[in-house]
Structures are given as structure tokens and as C-alpha cells.
Amino acid sequence: MAGCRENNGDEKRENYQETDERKQSHVINLSGGKDSTAALILMIEHERPIDMVINADTGMEFPETMEHLEKVDDYLYRERGIHITTLRHPKGFEWLMFDEPKKRPRTLAKRMEMGLPTYGNGWPGIKVRWCTGQLKVKLIDKELKQLKAEKNVLHYIGIAADEAWRCKDKQYPLVEWGITEEQALQICYKHGFDFGGLYNLYNRASCWCCPLQRISNLRNLRQHHPQLWKRLIEMDQRAREQFGSNPLGQFKQNWSVEGLEKRFALE
């Protein structure tokens, strides 16, 4: 399969022959969202080979996402006889955010110059998305590196056709079949995966504490997931106490979670 290749989506059901495929390992990235779930469903339905399905658990996923992954794991085992391989950072999100010691001399010098603690990464930002790097990319790359020592790995990513510009050097089944984000969601619904209603509330079912999400998502978090909202307020207060008004301590450029709480309460 050629990455980022599009067609009209009418490709016939395929039966892969077991020849050179034995020398390859077909690995699917499963975030737990609609696009990666739809990619897995279609690869199963098109009888594409699947040797491993990887999920990097950040520890900050919605409870509904975790329940969804359990359902997908049952489906995957019924259809292919394998389970999802779950990867987790040994320390987790909050340790990285508040406690990870900085080691690079340049970083230490800059922190000391600015009067900031020499530990913790603070809130992730657009330019420094340490959460994605530490909790997802590094873990997955390490797993794939081990596989590549023995086999030719084909890595499948669930990016939809309307975001084909994000494609790089991997395999993109939704782009190949011309499946958009909306179509991907309908494919999931058709197969009984409703994500516990998350997509009725949020445009993306990513980490509930993400500072990069829309204000409307945060408003819904406060209303529909009050326990998570309470935890977010506590995390933000700790970040501001530890890092101050520095970007590391700012949830959003113009908003603290406390400020959003006051705003939402007045609406």
C-alpha cells in the first residue's frame, strides 16, 4: 500500500497471499479515536494483514475512551485472534508535568536565569508538545525499533482523507480509500462503536486535560465531566504555584482554568 495514495474508495475486497508477507510486520496505530478505529475496521473488512495493534495510553484519556478500547479489543480478538498492545510511560503525565528533573545544561541554566524550578515540564503548548513526544511517539518508536530489528515493519496510521496533508512516510488506509473524518465516524457508529457519546460533546476525543482544545470543549467538560473538571482546576492551580505566570504555568495564553470556571459560571 502506498502512503497518501487516494482513490475512489471502491477498491474490491482483497485477500493477501502468505508469501513475502511473512517477512513483514503490519502494525496499526490505535489512538482510540474515530479515525484510527475506522482504519482498523476497514483493514479487517478488506482482509488486510494485521500483526499488531498499538495503543499508547497517556493516562489522561476519557473514561469513555478506555471503555471504547476494551470493546475494540474484544472485536479485534474475535476477528483476528490478537489483543491490543498497550504502551504506558512508567511515570505518567503528571510526573512529567510537575516532577521530571531537567538534565540538559542549557535548560538548567535557562530555568535558573528565569527563576523557575529545575523540574517539571509545565503545561504543554503548541511549540512544546512534550506530552505527545514522551507519552506517545517515543514509546511507539521504541516498540517499532525492536520489531524492525527482525522484520520489515509497515506502520499504519488513521489519518482521514481530509487531512492528507499530514501524511509522511507511513501507511494511511483512510487516505487510500478516500474516507473523510465524518465518514470514519459513521463507519464506527455502524459497527456499534459510539464512544460513549463523546463525539456528541467534543470535536476530538483526545486527552481531557489538553490546553490546545477548544473553549467549547472545556465548557462541556465542566458540565458533563465535573470530576475531571475539578481535577483540571487542581492541576492548573499547582502549575501556577510551581511556574507562576510563565507559559509553563499558563493553561492557555489568555486563560487559567480558574478564569474559565468564573467565565462559565456567569454564562
mmCIF file of N, CA, C and O in Angstrom, residues 99-183:
data_model
loop_
_atom_site.group_PDB
_atom_site.id
_atom_site.type_symbol
_atom_site.label_atom_id
_atom_site.label_comp_id
_atom_site.label_asym_id
_atom_site.label_seq_id
_atom_site.Cartn_x
_atom_site.Cartn_y
_atom_site.Cartn_z
ATOM 1 N N ASP A 99 7.213 16.903 37.955
ATOM 2 C CA ASP A 99 8.345 16.365 38.721
ATOM 3 C C ASP A 99 9.571 15.938 37.927
ATOM 4 O O ASP A 99 10.633 15.733 38.522
ATOM 5 N N GLU A 100 9.468 15.772 36.613
ATOM 6 C CA GLU A 100 10.617 15.270 35.859
ATOM 7 C C GLU A 100 11.813 16.219 35.998
ATOM 8 O O GLU A 100 11.725 17.403 35.656
ATOM 9 N N PRO A 101 12.956 15.744 36.498
ATOM 10 C CA PRO A 101 14.123 16.625 36.633
ATOM 11 C C PRO A 101 14.723 16.969 35.282
ATOM 12 O O PRO A 101 14.853 16.112 34.412
ATOM 13 N N LYS A 102 15.073 18.220 35.091
ATOM 14 C CA LYS A 102 15.728 18.666 33.864
ATOM 15 C C LYS A 102 17.229 18.346 33.957
ATOM 16 O O LYS A 102 17.840 18.526 35.005
ATOM 17 N N LYS A 103 17.810 17.887 32.867
ATOM 18 C CA LYS A 103 19.201 17.439 32.879
ATOM 19 C C LYS A 103 20.111 18.209 31.927
ATOM 20 O O LYS A 103 21.303 18.328 32.178
ATOM 21 N N ARG A 104 19.574 18.736 30.846
ATOM 22 C CA ARG A 104 20.417 19.434 29.882
ATOM 23 C C ARG A 104 20.956 20.728 30.484
ATOM 24 O O ARG A 104 20.188 21.538 31.014
ATOM 25 N N PRO A 105 22.271 20.941 30.396
ATOM 26 C CA PRO A 105 22.872 22.158 30.972
ATOM 27 C C PRO A 105 22.213 23.449 30.488
ATOM 28 O O PRO A 105 22.000 24.377 31.264
ATOM 29 N N ARG A 106 21.896 23.512 29.199
ATOM 30 C CA ARG A 106 21.281 24.717 28.648
ATOM 31 C C ARG A 106 19.913 24.965 29.272
ATOM 32 O O ARG A 106 19.572 26.117 29.606
ATOM 33 N N THR A 107 19.130 23.896 29.445
ATOM 34 C CA THR A 107 17.807 24.027 30.053
ATOM 35 C C THR A 107 17.924 24.438 31.513
ATOM 36 O O THR A 107 17.189 25.313 31.986
ATOM 37 N N LEU A 108 18.860 23.822 32.228
ATOM 38 C CA LEU A 108 19.056 24.155 33.638
ATOM 39 C C LEU A 108 19.458 25.613 33.803
ATOM 40 O O LEU A 108 18.946 26.323 34.679
ATOM 41 N N ALA A 109 20.372 26.075 32.953
ATOM 42 C CA ALA A 109 20.841 27.460 33.040
ATOM 43 C C ALA A 109 19.690 28.435 32.758
ATOM 44 O O ALA A 109 19.548 29.457 33.454
ATOM 45 N N LYS A 110 18.864 28.114 31.774
ATOM 46 C CA LYS A 110 17.752 28.990 31.422
ATOM 47 C C LYS A 110 16.719 29.023 32.530
ATOM 48 O O LYS A 110 16.187 30.086 32.860
ATOM 49 N N ARG A 111 16.445 27.858 33.110
ATOM 50 C CA ARG A 111 15.482 27.797 34.210
ATOM 51 C C ARG A 111 15.968 28.653 35.392
ATOM 52 O O ARG A 111 15.199 29.414 35.989
ATOM 53 N N MET A 112 17.238 28.517 35.733
ATOM 54 C CA MET A 112 17.797 29.256 36.866
ATOM 55 C C MET A 112 17.795 30.760 36.589
ATOM 56 O O MET A 112 17.518 31.574 37.463
ATOM 57 N N GLU A 113 18.088 31.118 35.347
ATOM 58 C CA GLU A 113 18.098 32.523 34.962
ATOM 59 C C GLU A 113 16.713 33.145 35.098
ATOM 60 O O GLU A 113 16.563 34.314 35.491
ATOM 61 N N MET A 114 15.682 32.366 34.785
ATOM 62 C CA MET A 114 14.309 32.856 34.825
ATOM 63 C C MET A 114 13.662 32.658 36.194
ATOM 64 O O MET A 114 12.505 33.038 36.397
ATOM 65 N N GLY A 115 14.397 32.052 37.111
ATOM 66 C CA GLY A 115 13.856 31.816 38.440
ATOM 67 C C GLY A 115 12.808 30.729 38.487
ATOM 68 O O GLY A 115 11.914 30.738 39.348
ATOM 69 N N LEU A 116 12.911 29.772 37.579
ATOM 70 C CA LEU A 116 11.952 28.669 37.503
ATOM 71 C C LEU A 116 12.547 27.410 38.111
ATOM 72 O O LEU A 116 13.773 27.231 38.106
ATOM 73 N N PRO A 117 11.713 26.518 38.627
ATOM 74 C CA PRO A 117 12.228 25.257 39.169
ATOM 75 C C PRO A 117 12.890 24.418 38.087
ATOM 76 O O PRO A 117 12.526 24.506 36.913
ATOM 77 N N THR A 118 13.868 23.626 38.483
ATOM 78 C CA THR A 118 14.617 22.807 37.530
ATOM 79 C C THR A 118 13.995 21.422 37.371
ATOM 80 O O THR A 118 14.687 20.455 37.090
ATOM 81 N N TYR A 119 12.705 21.350 37.545
ATOM 82 C CA TYR A 119 11.988 20.085 37.379
ATOM 83 C C TYR A 119 10.588 20.387 36.863
ATOM 84 O O TYR A 119 10.047 21.468 37.084
ATOM 85 N N GLY A 120 10.026 19.413 36.159
ATOM 86 C CA GLY A 120 8.687 19.560 35.603
ATOM 87 C C GLY A 120 8.676 20.260 34.258
ATOM 88 O O GLY A 120 9.522 21.124 33.988
ATOM 89 N N ASN A 121 7.734 19.888 33.404
ATOM 90 C CA ASN A 121 7.601 20.473 32.065
ATOM 91 C C ASN A 121 6.496 21.506 31.961
ATOM 92 O O ASN A 121 6.402 22.205 30.954
ATOM 93 N N GLY A 122 5.653 21.594 32.986
ATOM 94 C CA GLY A 122 4.545 22.536 32.922
ATOM 95 C C GLY A 122 3.497 22.114 31.901
ATOM 96 O O GLY A 122 3.500 20.990 31.404
ATOM 97 N N TRP A 123 2.605 23.056 31.600
ATOM 98 C CA TRP A 123 1.556 22.754 30.619
ATOM 99 C C TRP A 123 2.160 22.596 29.223
ATOM 100 O O TRP A 123 3.029 23.375 28.837
ATOM 101 N N PRO A 124 1.695 21.617 28.449
ATOM 102 C CA PRO A 124 2.132 21.509 27.044
ATOM 103 C C PRO A 124 1.638 22.717 26.260
ATOM 104 O O PRO A 124 0.622 23.325 26.607
ATOM 105 N N GLY A 125 2.354 23.060 25.197
ATOM 106 C CA GLY A 125 1.944 24.160 24.336
ATOM 107 C C GLY A 125 2.052 23.770 22.876
ATOM 108 O O GLY A 125 2.480 22.655 22.545
ATOM 109 N N ILE A 126 1.680 24.675 21.998
ATOM 110 C CA ILE A 126 1.725 24.403 20.567
ATOM 111 C C ILE A 126 3.147 24.086 20.117
ATOM 112 O O ILE A 126 3.382 23.166 19.328
ATOM 113 N N LYS A 127 4.124 24.843 20.629
ATOM 114 C CA LYS A 127 5.504 24.646 20.215
ATOM 115 C C LYS A 127 6.198 23.515 20.970
ATOM 116 O O LYS A 127 7.108 22.876 20.435
ATOM 117 N N VAL A 128 5.789 23.291 22.210
ATOM 118 C CA VAL A 128 6.419 22.230 23.015
ATOM 119 C C VAL A 128 5.341 21.259 23.480
ATOM 120 O O VAL A 128 4.761 21.404 24.562
ATOM 121 N N ARG A 129 5.063 20.272 22.653
ATOM 122 C CA ARG A 129 4.047 19.267 22.988
ATOM 123 C C ARG A 129 4.757 18.036 23.563
ATOM 124 O O ARG A 129 4.771 16.963 22.971
ATOM 125 N N TRP A 130 5.348 18.238 24.744
ATOM 126 C CA TRP A 130 6.111 17.151 25.358
ATOM 127 C C TRP A 130 5.238 15.937 25.649
ATOM 128 O O TRP A 130 5.724 14.803 25.683
ATOM 129 N N CYS A 131 3.951 16.168 25.850
ATOM 130 C CA CYS A 131 3.042 15.057 26.153
ATOM 131 C C CYS A 131 2.985 14.066 24.998
ATOM 132 O O CYS A 131 3.112 12.846 25.199
ATOM 133 N N THR A 132 2.824 14.580 23.783
ATOM 134 C CA THR A 132 2.795 13.710 22.604
ATOM 135 C C THR A 132 4.123 12.990 22.425
ATOM 136 O O THR A 132 4.164 11.788 22.146
ATOM 137 N N GLY A 133 5.211 13.738 22.606
ATOM 138 C CA GLY A 133 6.528 13.136 22.413
ATOM 139 C C GLY A 133 6.852 12.069 23.427
ATOM 140 O O GLY A 133 7.273 10.961 23.079
ATOM 141 N N GLN A 134 6.613 12.362 24.704
ATOM 142 C CA GLN A 134 7.012 11.447 25.779
ATOM 143 C C GLN A 134 6.036 10.290 25.967
ATOM 144 O O GLN A 134 6.442 9.164 26.276
ATOM 145 N N LEU A 135 4.752 10.567 25.824
ATOM 146 C CA LEU A 135 3.733 9.573 26.156
ATOM 147 C C LEU A 135 3.244 8.763 24.958
ATOM 148 O O LEU A 135 2.575 7.744 25.137
ATOM 149 N N LYS A 136 3.593 9.213 23.761
ATOM 150 C CA LYS A 136 3.151 8.501 22.567
ATOM 151 C C LYS A 136 4.311 8.168 21.630
ATOM 152 O O LYS A 136 4.683 7.012 21.471
ATOM 153 N N VAL A 137 4.892 9.204 21.016
ATOM 154 C CA VAL A 137 5.867 8.999 19.944
ATOM 155 C C VAL A 137 7.060 8.154 20.394
ATOM 156 O O VAL A 137 7.432 7.179 19.732
ATOM 157 N N LYS A 138 7.688 8.510 21.511
ATOM 158 C CA LYS A 138 8.873 7.779 21.961
ATOM 159 C C LYS A 138 8.563 6.320 22.293
ATOM 160 O O LYS A 138 9.349 5.418 21.973
ATOM 161 N N LEU A 139 7.426 6.089 22.923
ATOM 162 C CA LEU A 139 7.053 4.721 23.287
ATOM 163 C C LEU A 139 6.795 3.871 22.043
ATOM 164 O O LEU A 139 7.242 2.727 21.952
ATOM 165 N N ILE A 140 6.077 4.448 21.090
ATOM 166 C CA ILE A 140 5.768 3.717 19.862
ATOM 167 C C ILE A 140 7.025 3.479 19.042
ATOM 168 O O ILE A 140 7.247 2.384 18.525
ATOM 169 N N ASP A 141 7.866 4.505 18.917
ATOM 170 C CA ASP A 141 9.105 4.367 18.150
ATOM 171 C C ASP A 141 10.008 3.282 18.749
ATOM 172 O O ASP A 141 10.653 2.520 18.017
ATOM 173 N N LYS A 142 10.051 3.216 20.070
ATOM 174 C CA LYS A 142 10.866 2.195 20.731
ATOM 175 C C LYS A 142 10.348 0.796 20.414
ATOM 176 O O LYS A 142 11.125 -0.124 20.126
ATOM 177 N N GLU A 143 9.028 0.636 20.453
ATOM 178 C CA GLU A 143 8.411 -0.656 20.146
ATOM 179 C C GLU A 143 8.678 -1.051 18.696
ATOM 180 O O GLU A 143 9.028 -2.204 18.398
ATOM 181 N N LEU A 144 8.544 -0.090 17.791
ATOM 182 C CA LEU A 144 8.762 -0.373 16.373
ATOM 183 C C LEU A 144 10.232 -0.662 16.083
ATOM 184 O O LEU A 144 10.552 -1.493 15.229
ATOM 185 N N LYS A 145 11.122 0.004 16.779
ATOM 186 C CA LYS A 145 12.556 -0.221 16.582
ATOM 187 C C LYS A 145 12.929 -1.665 16.895
ATOM 188 O O LYS A 145 13.734 -2.287 16.193
ATOM 189 N N GLN A 146 12.329 -2.206 17.941
ATOM 190 C CA GLN A 146 12.579 -3.601 18.302
ATOM 191 C C GLN A 146 12.067 -4.541 17.215
ATOM 192 O O GLN A 146 12.719 -5.533 16.875
ATOM 193 N N LEU A 147 10.895 -4.218 16.660
ATOM 194 C CA LEU A 147 10.333 -5.049 15.592
ATOM 195 C C LEU A 147 11.173 -4.962 14.327
ATOM 196 O O LEU A 147 11.388 -5.966 13.632
ATOM 197 N N LYS A 148 11.666 -3.759 14.024
ATOM 198 C CA LYS A 148 12.433 -3.548 12.799
ATOM 199 C C LYS A 148 13.776 -4.281 12.808
ATOM 200 O O LYS A 148 14.380 -4.475 11.745
ATOM 201 N N ALA A 149 14.216 -4.682 13.967
ATOM 202 C CA ALA A 149 15.465 -5.429 14.051
ATOM 203 C C ALA A 149 15.320 -6.815 13.420
ATOM 204 O O ALA A 149 16.303 -7.436 13.018
ATOM 205 N N GLU A 150 14.067 -7.272 13.295
ATOM 206 C CA GLU A 150 13.821 -8.618 12.772
ATOM 207 C C GLU A 150 12.989 -8.623 11.492
ATOM 208 O O GLU A 150 13.110 -9.542 10.690
ATOM 209 N N LYS A 151 12.136 -7.616 11.318
ATOM 210 C CA LYS A 151 11.209 -7.638 10.188
ATOM 211 C C LYS A 151 11.113 -6.269 9.510
ATOM 212 O O LYS A 151 11.511 -5.257 10.071
ATOM 213 N N ASN A 152 10.543 -6.293 8.327
ATOM 214 C CA ASN A 152 10.209 -5.055 7.634
ATOM 215 C C ASN A 152 8.848 -4.602 8.157
ATOM 216 O O ASN A 152 7.835 -5.257 7.929
ATOM 217 N N VAL A 153 8.809 -3.494 8.873
ATOM 218 C CA VAL A 153 7.590 -3.036 9.519
ATOM 219 C C VAL A 153 6.835 -2.054 8.631
ATOM 220 O O VAL A 153 7.401 -1.079 8.152
ATOM 221 N N LEU A 154 5.567 -2.329 8.426
ATOM 222 C CA LEU A 154 4.662 -1.397 7.764
ATOM 223 C C LEU A 154 3.769 -0.811 8.853
ATOM 224 O O LEU A 154 3.022 -1.534 9.510
ATOM 225 N N HIS A 155 3.863 0.492 9.037
ATOM 226 C CA HIS A 155 3.187 1.177 10.141
ATOM 227 C C HIS A 155 1.975 1.933 9.603
ATOM 228 O O HIS A 155 2.108 2.832 8.769
ATOM 229 N N TYR A 156 0.773 1.588 10.084
ATOM 230 C CA TYR A 156 -0.479 2.144 9.577
ATOM 231 C C TYR A 156 -1.033 3.190 10.544
ATOM 232 O O TYR A 156 -1.173 2.928 11.738
ATOM 233 N N ILE A 157 -1.364 4.369 10.006
ATOM 234 C CA ILE A 157 -1.854 5.480 10.803
ATOM 235 C C ILE A 157 -3.257 5.884 10.337
ATOM 236 O O ILE A 157 -3.519 5.975 9.145
ATOM 237 N N GLY A 158 -4.137 6.166 11.286
ATOM 238 C CA GLY A 158 -5.518 6.520 10.963
ATOM 239 C C GLY A 158 -5.725 7.996 10.740
ATOM 240 O O GLY A 158 -6.397 8.662 11.534
ATOM 241 N N ILE A 159 -5.164 8.517 9.664
ATOM 242 C CA ILE A 159 -5.418 9.904 9.268
ATOM 243 C C ILE A 159 -6.440 9.884 8.140
ATOM 244 O O ILE A 159 -6.311 9.121 7.188
ATOM 245 N N ALA A 160 -7.466 10.734 8.253
ATOM 246 C CA ALA A 160 -8.546 10.750 7.271
ATOM 247 C C ALA A 160 -8.137 11.498 6.008
ATOM 248 O O ALA A 160 -7.170 12.267 5.995
ATOM 249 N N ALA A 161 -8.910 11.288 4.935
ATOM 250 C CA ALA A 161 -8.582 11.850 3.624
ATOM 251 C C ALA A 161 -8.594 13.371 3.621
ATOM 252 O O ALA A 161 -7.862 13.999 2.857
ATOM 253 N N ASP A 162 -9.430 13.990 4.489
ATOM 254 C CA ASP A 162 -9.464 15.446 4.506
ATOM 255 C C ASP A 162 -8.312 16.054 5.304
ATOM 256 O O ASP A 162 -8.230 17.269 5.454
ATOM 257 N N GLU A 163 -7.420 15.206 5.819
ATOM 258 C CA GLU A 163 -6.197 15.686 6.461
ATOM 259 C C GLU A 163 -4.969 15.024 5.839
ATOM 260 O O GLU A 163 -3.965 14.790 6.502
ATOM 261 N N ALA A 164 -5.076 14.729 4.552
ATOM 262 C CA ALA A 164 -3.997 14.030 3.860
ATOM 263 C C ALA A 164 -2.680 14.798 3.885
ATOM 264 O O ALA A 164 -1.606 14.209 3.732
ATOM 265 N N TRP A 165 -2.741 16.106 4.098
ATOM 266 C CA TRP A 165 -1.527 16.925 4.166
ATOM 267 C C TRP A 165 -0.617 16.516 5.326
ATOM 268 O O TRP A 165 0.568 16.832 5.354
ATOM 269 N N ARG A 166 -1.181 15.779 6.287
ATOM 270 C CA ARG A 166 -0.391 15.329 7.442
ATOM 271 C C ARG A 166 0.409 14.063 7.151
ATOM 272 O O ARG A 166 1.235 13.655 7.962
ATOM 273 N N CYS A 167 0.166 13.447 6.017
ATOM 274 C CA CYS A 167 0.843 12.193 5.687
ATOM 275 C C CYS A 167 2.350 12.386 5.529
ATOM 276 O O CYS A 167 2.802 13.386 4.997
ATOM 277 N N LYS A 168 3.091 11.384 5.957
ATOM 278 C CA LYS A 168 4.550 11.414 5.819
ATOM 279 C C LYS A 168 5.022 10.148 5.110
ATOM 280 O O LYS A 168 4.734 9.940 3.950
ATOM 281 N N ASP A 169 5.727 9.275 5.825
ATOM 282 C CA ASP A 169 6.319 8.110 5.150
ATOM 283 C C ASP A 169 5.767 6.796 5.678
ATOM 284 O O ASP A 169 6.433 5.780 5.655
ATOM 285 N N LYS A 170 4.521 6.827 6.167
ATOM 286 C CA LYS A 170 3.918 5.609 6.691
ATOM 287 C C LYS A 170 2.751 5.190 5.796
ATOM 288 O O LYS A 170 2.647 5.631 4.658
ATOM 289 N N GLN A 171 1.878 4.329 6.319
ATOM 290 C CA GLN A 171 0.742 3.830 5.556
ATOM 291 C C GLN A 171 -0.538 4.481 6.079
ATOM 292 O O GLN A 171 -0.767 4.522 7.290
ATOM 293 N N TYR A 172 -1.394 4.942 5.165
ATOM 294 C CA TYR A 172 -2.593 5.674 5.554
ATOM 295 C C TYR A 172 -3.823 5.090 4.846
ATOM 296 O O TYR A 172 -4.242 5.582 3.795
ATOM 297 N N PRO A 173 -4.412 4.040 5.408
ATOM 298 C CA PRO A 173 -5.531 3.365 4.730
ATOM 299 C C PRO A 173 -6.745 4.252 4.477
ATOM 300 O O PRO A 173 -7.389 4.120 3.441
ATOM 301 N N LEU A 174 -7.077 5.170 5.394
ATOM 302 C CA LEU A 174 -8.237 6.031 5.163
ATOM 303 C C LEU A 174 -8.003 6.981 3.996
ATOM 304 O O LEU A 174 -8.918 7.268 3.216
ATOM 305 N N VAL A 175 -6.782 7.465 3.868
ATOM 306 C CA VAL A 175 -6.447 8.327 2.729
ATOM 307 C C VAL A 175 -6.511 7.522 1.445
ATOM 308 O O VAL A 175 -7.032 7.965 0.427
ATOM 309 N N GLU A 176 -5.989 6.305 1.488
ATOM 310 C CA GLU A 176 -6.009 5.442 0.308
ATOM 311 C C GLU A 176 -7.427 5.188 -0.181
ATOM 312 O O GLU A 176 -7.693 5.213 -1.388
ATOM 313 N N TRP A 177 -8.345 4.996 0.786
ATOM 314 C CA TRP A 177 -9.721 4.685 0.404
ATOM 315 C C TRP A 177 -10.608 5.928 0.320
ATOM 316 O O TRP A 177 -11.815 5.808 0.103
ATOM 317 N N GLY A 178 -10.039 7.105 0.508
ATOM 318 C CA GLY A 178 -10.805 8.341 0.384
ATOM 319 C C GLY A 178 -11.842 8.539 1.468
ATOM 320 O O GLY A 178 -12.900 9.134 1.230
ATOM 321 N N ILE A 179 -11.562 8.075 2.672
ATOM 322 C CA ILE A 179 -12.502 8.167 3.788
ATOM 323 C C ILE A 179 -12.261 9.450 4.581
ATOM 324 O O ILE A 179 -11.175 9.661 5.112
ATOM 325 N N THR A 180 -13.282 10.295 4.673
ATOM 326 C CA THR A 180 -13.172 11.543 5.420
ATOM 327 C C THR A 180 -13.415 11.301 6.908
ATOM 328 O O THR A 180 -13.829 10.214 7.319
ATOM 329 N N GLU A 181 -13.190 12.344 7.702
ATOM 330 C CA GLU A 181 -13.415 12.225 9.148
ATOM 331 C C GLU A 181 -14.875 11.894 9.453
ATOM 332 O O GLU A 181 -15.157 11.054 10.309
ATOM 333 N N GLU A 182 -15.789 12.568 8.787
ATOM 334 C CA GLU A 182 -17.210 12.305 9.021
ATOM 335 C C GLU A 182 -17.574 10.878 8.619
ATOM 336 O O GLU A 182 -18.324 10.190 9.333
ATOM 337 N N GLN A 183 -17.042 10.412 7.507
ATOM 338 C CA GLN A 183 -17.303 9.035 7.081
ATOM 339 C C GLN A 183 -16.700 8.036 8.073
ATOM 340 O O GLN A 183 -17.296 6.993 8.350
#
